[in-house]
Amino acid sequence: MKKLVLAIGMAIMSSGTQAVTTLGLDADCNSNGTFLGLVAFNSGTYVRCDLPTPIAVNDTVVLAKNSATLGLPIVWTLPGIVEVGNGNAQNSDPATVDNTELSIEAGTQIAGAVVSQSALVISRGSTIKAVGTALDPIVFSSLDNNFNGSGEWGGLVLAGFAESNQCPSVAGLDTCVQEGVNANFYYGGGKFLNTASSGTLEYVVVAEGGSTVAPDSEINGITFYAVSSATTVNNIHVHNNQDDGVEFFGGNVGVNRLWLTCNEDDSVDWDEGYRGSLTDINLVQDDGGAGLGADHAFELASNPNNPAALPQASGTVTNVSISYVGSSSLPDVPFKLKEGTNASFTNVVIGSGYNTLNCDNIDATSSATFSLMGYGCTSSVLPASSATATGFTQASFWSAPACD
């Protein structure tokens, strides 16, 4: 893949291994994008800068919050599938793959500009450093002036070399392809690196995503493909995604403090032997404004083709509040476990919107342990409802619009 390096800054990063690289396309975009003029966005005037595709520079590329020359905030737009690095290629070798880091300043806005195909994909071997703050989060959305839509762009994708029970364990035999993104983008692989980091996501919002690429092929708000526990993911909010809020395909990455609001399919989905931990989660389900009913709060599987495939999924979930705010139909059961998954749930409160439903649907190939549960739905497997269950009710760092 051709390197997109036109000018290289001399400032060396603290790690001593990478320089700050500028792509040299236009000074109004601080040399990392194509200047497309000023746009009304997010209730203000922004500089619009298209990101190049792909970005494979083997160095660090910085996306700034503001234009240094124009003194205005930047909205970095995704003109299609923006691929960071070249590790999506089949049979990529971890030893030789591109190691680009995309570093995003706190408060930066990133917007999908193409409804059917715009997404940010961090490929195997590359990393993202998206570190916002509670008062200045990094926000991904569509390119309009609100956060009320869904399916208006794709989503954020991280891919790694960690283990997936769907992928072969022999090097050079990549077969796992990212769904809904690109039929030629691969993840996992025969050199399972369960300790290789895909970077850091902190105080990040992903809104209005989940565009449909093909029938039954949408993009999740954030998708983690074989991402390892060396990756840091804290304080994340996914809102109004047309597909799942977050989905994990194998790997063992953990998430701490997660808000999922108004997502139109499942809120949390894991597959392919996922073995990470999810802690402090607040889920708000609704009916999508169309009387269709929310899907599951948790739809969990191990391997859809072979429930006995190893390693079996065995994620842990701790401190959860689940509520349903729809008015025209009933949601699906909160817990749907299938195809060989194991799961552990501790300190979960299920709101009154589920009181007329079963709490769970667990198939014969799967198992779960539940402790400290507060609920009014019906179950033969949950322990007695406990008034001491507290869930996770803390308000998000980002003010999401109300569900439709």
CSV table of C-alpha atoms in Angstrom, one decimal, residues 94 125-127 159-164 188-189 191-199 225-232 250-254 275:
chain,number,residue,atom,x,y,z
A,94,PRO,CA,2.0,-8.6,12.9
A,125,GLY,CA,-1.4,-3.4,14.0
A,126,SER,CA,-2.5,0.3,14.1
A,127,THR,CA,-3.9,2.2,17.0
A,159,ALA,CA,-9.6,-4.7,14.5
A,160,GLY,CA,-6.9,-6.7,16.2
A,161,PHE,CA,-4.9,-9.8,16.1
A,162,ALA,CA,-6.4,-11.4,19.3
A,163,GLU,CA,-8.1,-14.7,19.4
A,164,SER,CA,-11.5,-15.5,17.8
A,188,GLY,CA,-7.9,-12.0,14.1
A,189,GLY,CA,-5.4,-14.3,12.5
A,191,LYS,CA,-0.7,-15.4,15.4
A,192,PHE,CA,-3.1,-14.7,18.2
A,193,LEU,CA,-1.8,-11.6,20.1
A,194,ASN,CA,-4.0,-11.3,23.1
A,195,THR,CA,-1.8,-8.6,24.5
A,196,ALA,CA,-1.3,-6.3,21.5
A,197,SER,CA,-3.1,-2.9,22.0
A,198,SER,CA,-5.4,-1.3,19.5
A,199,GLY,CA,-5.1,2.0,21.5
A,225,TYR,CA,-12.9,-7.4,16.1
A,226,ALA,CA,-10.5,-9.6,18.0
A,227,VAL,CA,-9.3,-6.7,20.1
A,228,SER,CA,-7.1,-7.5,23.1
A,229,SER,CA,-7.2,-6.5,26.8
A,230,ALA,CA,-4.2,-4.3,26.3
A,231,THR,CA,-6.6,-1.8,24.7
A,232,THR,CA,-8.1,0.8,27.0
A,250,GLY,CA,-13.7,-12.6,20.0
A,251,GLY,CA,-10.8,-10.9,21.8
A,252,ASN,CA,-10.8,-10.0,25.5
A,253,VAL,CA,-10.9,-6.2,25.6
A,254,GLY,CA,-12.7,-4.8,28.6
A,275,ARG,CA,-13.7,-13.3,27.2
